[in-house]
C-alpha atoms as a printed R data frame, in Angstrom:
    type eleno elety resid chain resno       x        y        z
1   ATOM     1    CA   MET     A     1  99.057 -161.818 -179.049
2   ATOM     2    CA   ARG     A     2  97.039 -161.263 -182.359
3   ATOM     3    CA   ILE     A     3  94.752 -158.864 -180.522
4   ATOM     4    CA   ILE     A     4  97.407 -156.621 -179.095
5   ATOM     5    CA   MET     A     5  99.281 -156.375 -182.412
6   ATOM     6    CA   ALA     A     6  96.132 -155.483 -184.461
7   ATOM     7    CA   LEU     A     7  95.464 -152.722 -181.514
8   ATOM     8    CA   ALA     A     8  99.097 -151.561 -181.639
9   ATOM     9    CA   CYS     A     9  98.602 -151.206 -185.643
10  ATOM    10    CA   MET     A    10  95.187 -149.345 -185.480
11  ATOM    11    CA   LEU     A    11  96.598 -146.916 -182.771
12  ATOM    12    CA   GLY     A    12  99.521 -146.296 -185.247
13  ATOM    13    CA   LEU     A    13  96.763 -145.574 -188.061
14  ATOM    14    CA   LEU     A    14  95.181 -143.318 -185.799
15  ATOM    15    CA   GLY     A    15  98.206 -141.548 -185.100
16  ATOM    16    CA   ALA     A    16  99.333 -141.071 -188.735
17  ATOM    17    CA   LEU     A    17  95.986 -139.574 -189.804
18  ATOM    18    CA   PRO     A    18  95.858 -136.123 -190.965
19  ATOM    19    CA   ALA     A    19  94.637 -133.175 -188.820
20  ATOM    20    CA   HIS     A    20  91.258 -133.154 -191.145
21  ATOM    21    CA   ALA     A    21  90.135 -136.330 -189.789
22  ATOM    22    CA   ALA     A    22  88.163 -134.598 -187.078
23  ATOM    23    CA   GLU     A    23  85.545 -132.748 -188.756
24  ATOM    24    CA   LEU     A    24  85.604 -129.142 -187.808
25  ATOM    25    CA   GLU     A    25  83.348 -126.459 -188.224
26  ATOM    26    CA   ASP     A    26  83.541 -122.969 -188.373
27  ATOM    27    CA   VAL     A    27  80.991 -119.895 -187.169
28  ATOM    28    CA   PHE     A    28  78.941 -120.528 -190.304
29  ATOM    29    CA   GLY     A    29  78.709 -124.288 -190.226
30  ATOM    30    CA   ARG     A    30  81.251 -124.646 -192.996
31  ATOM    31    CA   ALA     A    31  83.448 -127.613 -192.981
32  ATOM    32    CA   VAL     A    32  87.048 -126.414 -192.710
33  ATOM    33    CA   PRO     A    33  89.295 -128.063 -195.218
34  ATOM    34    CA   LEU     A    34  92.314 -128.882 -193.254
35  ATOM    35    CA   GLY     A    35  94.524 -131.506 -195.090
36  ATOM    36    CA   GLN     A    36  92.590 -131.139 -198.450
37  ATOM    37    CA   GLY     A    37  95.371 -130.134 -200.770
38  ATOM    38    CA   ARG     A    38  96.216 -126.608 -199.462
39  ATOM    39    CA   PRO     A    39  98.572 -125.663 -196.592
40  ATOM    40    CA   THR     A    40  97.224 -124.409 -193.761
41  ATOM    41    CA   VAL     A    41  97.973 -121.837 -191.049
42  ATOM    42    CA   VAL     A    42  95.664 -122.351 -187.675
43  ATOM    43    CA   LEU     A    43  96.140 -119.586 -185.134
44  ATOM    44    CA   TYR     A    44  95.061 -120.047 -181.622
45  ATOM    45    CA   ALA     A    45  93.731 -117.312 -179.860
46  ATOM    46    CA   ASN     A    46  91.321 -115.774 -177.360
47  ATOM    47    CA   ARG     A    47  89.454 -112.599 -176.703
48  ATOM    48    CA   ASP     A    48  92.826 -111.393 -175.068
49  ATOM    49    CA   THR     A    49  94.866 -111.668 -178.202
50  ATOM    50    CA   ARG     A    50  92.420 -110.069 -180.535
51  ATOM    51    CA   GLU     A    51  94.515 -107.118 -180.962
52  ATOM    52    CA   VAL     A    52  97.947 -109.296 -181.772
53  ATOM    53    CA   LEU     A    53  95.559 -110.741 -184.839
54  ATOM    54    CA   ARG     A    54  94.431 -107.201 -185.936
55  ATOM    55    CA   THR     A    55  97.742 -105.937 -186.107
56  ATOM    56    CA   HIS     A    56  99.794 -108.926 -187.693
57  ATOM    57    CA   ALA     A    57  97.646 -111.515 -189.324
58  ATOM    58    CA   PHE     A    58  96.362 -109.584 -192.091
59  ATOM    59    CA   GLN     A    59  99.755 -108.601 -193.190
60  ATOM    60    CA   PHE     A    60 100.864 -112.374 -192.600
61  ATOM    61    CA   ALA     A    61  98.311 -113.520 -194.753
62  ATOM    62    CA   PHE     A    62  99.254 -111.053 -197.614
63  ATOM    63    CA   GLN     A    63 102.657 -112.230 -197.289
64  ATOM    64    CA   LEU     A    64 101.817 -115.648 -197.962
65  ATOM    65    CA   ARG     A    65  99.281 -114.805 -201.078
66  ATOM    66    CA   ARG     A    66 101.407 -117.085 -203.332
67  ATOM    67    CA   GLU     A    67 101.384 -120.034 -201.545
68  ATOM    68    CA   ARG     A    68  97.303 -119.780 -200.909
69  ATOM    69    CA   PRO     A    69  97.316 -121.217 -197.413
70  ATOM    70    CA   VAL     A    70  93.903 -121.953 -195.733
71  ATOM    71    CA   MET     A    71  93.970 -119.580 -193.038
72  ATOM    72    CA   VAL     A    72  92.286 -120.861 -189.611
73  ATOM    73    CA   VAL     A    73  91.509 -119.101 -186.502
74  ATOM    74    CA   ARG     A    74  90.562 -121.058 -183.650
75  ATOM    75    CA   VAL     A    75  89.053 -119.180 -180.858
76  ATOM    76    CA   ASP     A    76  89.201 -120.396 -177.020
77  ATOM    77    CA   LEU     A    77  85.749 -119.692 -175.568
78  ATOM    78    CA   ARG     A    78  86.592 -121.148 -172.372
79  ATOM    79    CA   ASP     A    79  86.503 -117.866 -170.259
80  ATOM    80    CA   ILE     A    80  83.091 -116.888 -171.899
81  ATOM    81    CA   PRO     A    81  80.149 -117.757 -169.795
82  ATOM    82    CA   GLY     A    82  77.567 -120.247 -171.694
83  ATOM    83    CA   LEU     A    83  74.898 -117.926 -171.350
84  ATOM    84    CA   PHE     A    84  77.045 -115.465 -173.572
85  ATOM    85    CA   ARG     A    85  78.623 -117.984 -176.423
86  ATOM    86    CA   GLY     A    86  75.814 -117.321 -178.935
87  ATOM    87    CA   ALA     A    87  76.651 -113.538 -178.655
88  ATOM    88    CA   ALA     A    88  80.449 -114.461 -178.848
89  ATOM    89    CA   ASN     A    89  79.401 -116.341 -181.969
90  ATOM    90    CA   ARG     A    90  77.861 -113.724 -183.389
91  ATOM    91    CA   GLU     A    91  80.755 -111.700 -182.924
92  ATOM    92    CA   LEU     A    92  82.994 -114.123 -184.835
93  ATOM    93    CA   ARG     A    93  80.843 -114.189 -187.745
94  ATOM    94    CA   LYS     A    94  81.001 -110.152 -187.805
95  ATOM    95    CA   SER     A    95  84.689 -110.181 -187.219
96  ATOM    96    CA   HIS     A    96  84.870 -112.745 -190.129
97  ATOM    97    CA   ARG     A    97  83.065 -110.164 -192.441
98  ATOM    98    CA   GLU     A    98  85.669 -107.717 -191.194
99  ATOM    99    CA   SER     A    99  88.461 -109.491 -191.774
100 ATOM   100    CA   ILE     A   100  87.805 -110.360 -195.360
101 ATOM   101    CA   GLU     A   101  87.124 -106.770 -196.183
102 ATOM   102    CA   ALA     A   102  90.401 -105.836 -194.380
103 ATOM   103    CA   ILE     A   103  92.405 -108.326 -196.286
104 ATOM   104    CA   GLN     A   104  90.770 -107.104 -199.403
105 ATOM   105    CA   LYS     A   105  91.524 -103.435 -198.780
106 ATOM   106    CA   LEU     A   106  95.429 -104.498 -197.926
107 ATOM   107    CA   PHE     A   107  95.467 -106.157 -201.574
108 ATOM   108    CA   ARG     A   108  94.071 -103.198 -203.122
109 ATOM   109    CA   ASP     A   109  96.080 -100.606 -201.207
110 ATOM   110    CA   GLU     A   110  99.398 -102.787 -202.442
111 ATOM   111    CA   GLY     A   111  97.981 -102.409 -206.010
112 ATOM   112    CA   GLN     A   112  96.758 -106.090 -206.248
113 ATOM   113    CA   GLN     A   113  93.440 -107.502 -207.172
114 ATOM   114    CA   PRO     A   114  92.227 -109.519 -204.050
115 ATOM   115    CA   PRO     A   115  91.880 -113.125 -204.664
116 ATOM   116    CA   THR     A   116  88.161 -114.403 -205.644
117 ATOM   117    CA   ASP     A   117  88.580 -117.394 -202.902
118 ATOM   118    CA   LEU     A   118  88.878 -115.395 -199.662
119 ATOM   119    CA   GLU     A   119  85.748 -117.068 -198.550
120 ATOM   120    CA   GLU     A   120  87.099 -120.170 -198.735
121 ATOM   121    CA   SER     A   121  90.554 -119.311 -197.337
122 ATOM   122    CA   LEU     A   122  89.440 -117.768 -193.903
123 ATOM   123    CA   TYR     A   123  87.694 -119.727 -191.296
124 ATOM   124    CA   LEU     A   124  86.924 -118.966 -187.589
125 ATOM   125    CA   VAL     A   125  86.158 -121.765 -185.187
126 ATOM   126    CA   ALA     A   126  84.621 -121.081 -181.801
127 ATOM   127    CA   ASP     A   127  86.218 -123.644 -179.295
128 ATOM   128    CA   SER     A   128  83.605 -123.581 -176.541
129 ATOM   129    CA   ASN     A   129  85.851 -125.951 -174.377
130 ATOM   130    CA   GLY     A   130  89.256 -124.933 -175.332
131 ATOM   131    CA   ALA     A   131  90.590 -128.889 -175.699
132 ATOM   132    CA   PRO     A   132  92.398 -128.044 -178.973
133 ATOM   133    CA   HIS     A   133  93.914 -125.093 -177.160
134 ATOM   134    CA   HIS     A   134  94.683 -126.623 -173.968
135 ATOM   135    CA   ALA     A   135  96.260 -129.935 -175.762
136 ATOM   136    CA   LEU     A   136  98.902 -127.637 -177.365
137 ATOM   137    CA   GLY     A   137  99.704 -126.165 -173.488
138 ATOM   138    CA   LEU     A   138  97.829 -122.892 -173.696
139 ATOM   139    CA   GLU     A   139  95.901 -122.656 -170.162
140 ATOM   140    CA   LYS     A   140  92.530 -120.722 -170.002
141 ATOM   141    CA   GLY     A   141  93.365 -116.927 -170.416
142 ATOM   142    CA   PHE     A   142  96.405 -116.924 -172.273
143 ATOM   143    CA   HIS     A   143  97.886 -113.805 -173.578
144 ATOM   144    CA   GLN     A   144 100.100 -115.485 -176.448
145 ATOM   145    CA   VAL     A   145  98.686 -116.173 -179.676
146 ATOM   146    CA   LEU     A   146 100.297 -119.792 -181.219
147 ATOM   147    CA   ALA     A   147 100.619 -120.440 -184.732
148 ATOM   148    CA   GLN     A   148 100.626 -123.882 -186.404
149 ATOM   149    CA   ALA     A   149 101.600 -124.868 -190.162
150 ATOM   150    CA   LEU     A   150 100.007 -127.646 -191.645
151 ATOM   151    CA   SER     A   151 100.889 -129.264 -195.092
152 ATOM   152    CA   PRO     A   152  98.195 -129.920 -197.839
153 ATOM   153    CA   SER     A   153  97.923 -133.214 -196.239
154 ATOM   154    CA   GLY     A   154  97.260 -132.199 -192.725
155 ATOM   155    CA   ARG     A   155 100.622 -132.877 -190.892
156 ATOM   156    CA   GLU     A   156 102.286 -130.357 -188.661
157 ATOM   157    CA   LEU     A   157 105.084 -128.682 -190.094
158 ATOM   158    CA   ALA     A   158 105.920 -125.932 -187.481
159 ATOM   159    CA   ARG     A   159 104.434 -124.396 -184.688
160 ATOM   160    CA   GLY     A   160 105.328 -121.344 -182.380
161 ATOM   161    CA   SER     A   161 104.322 -117.990 -180.686
162 ATOM   162    CA   PHE     A   162 102.931 -115.348 -183.094
163 ATOM   163    CA   PRO     A   163 104.142 -112.889 -184.745
164 ATOM   164    CA   GLU     A   164 107.255 -114.142 -183.546
165 ATOM   165    CA   SER     A   165 107.293 -117.512 -185.558
166 ATOM   166    CA   ALA     A   166 105.556 -115.824 -188.693
167 ATOM   167    CA   PRO     A   167 108.856 -116.305 -190.792
168 ATOM   168    CA   SER     A   168 109.551 -119.681 -189.990
169 ATOM   169    CA   ILE     A   169 105.881 -120.767 -190.303
170 ATOM   170    CA   GLY     A   170 106.044 -118.991 -193.594
171 ATOM   171    CA   ARG     A   171 109.089 -120.891 -194.706
172 ATOM   172    CA   ALA     A   172 107.604 -124.411 -193.471
173 ATOM   173    CA   ILE     A   173 105.035 -123.765 -195.910
174 ATOM   174    CA   GLN     A   174 107.137 -122.480 -198.804
175 ATOM   175    CA   LEU     A   175 109.056 -125.601 -198.523
176 ATOM   176    CA   ALA     A   176 106.357 -128.009 -198.023
177 ATOM   177    CA   LEU     A   177 104.827 -126.585 -201.432
178 ATOM   178    CA   ALA     A   178 108.541 -126.688 -203.261
179 ATOM   179    CA   PRO     A   179 108.469 -130.511 -204.256
180 ATOM   180    CA   ALA     A   180 105.013 -130.012 -205.772
181 ATOM   181    CA   PHE     A   181 106.298 -126.554 -207.358
182 ATOM   182    CA   LEU     A   182 109.546 -128.251 -208.857
183 ATOM   183    CA   SER     A   183 107.659 -131.168 -210.115
184 ATOM   184    CA   THR     A   184 105.206 -129.039 -212.200
185 ATOM   185    CA   ALA     A   185 108.062 -126.790 -213.274
186 ATOM   186    CA   SER     A   186 110.190 -129.582 -214.570
187 ATOM   187    CA   SER     A   187 107.318 -131.505 -216.451
188 ATOM   188    CA   ARG     A   188 107.191 -128.291 -218.704
């Protein structure tokens, strides 16, 4: 009976661990800082959803500039033959550079100085087996980007189709930061 209770406690503990527990690396080999003090927006995409990201993700990131979330784009490579995954990773690294430049331009166009930590705020992750996408119900070849908001501790706050869910994702992140903001403001 003690063994069963111990296993049940361990399983409960594992279920309570934040999303950063699984070491996640981007296409540059950098550890993705999930659950390390900053809120996170994770966009689940594939090559068929590239245009949706180009059209909406930069503006969405700009709208959340005060909250300073980590933006993670998880790209499902299940429909890319193994022989071409190296080329797909090179393309993702190129897309990362282009995205940083596009976000910097958007800030300048809006009359604002781009944040100095953009490189530490955008991560592209190549998922060769698509397991995270499949776990969220996205079958191979899906056509809709899925957005997920994570709290600063890595707990899921909200999830939905992107860009339709962008307002609720943004509110969830703002609400997650509200207690921290209020306690900081009240201590002044």
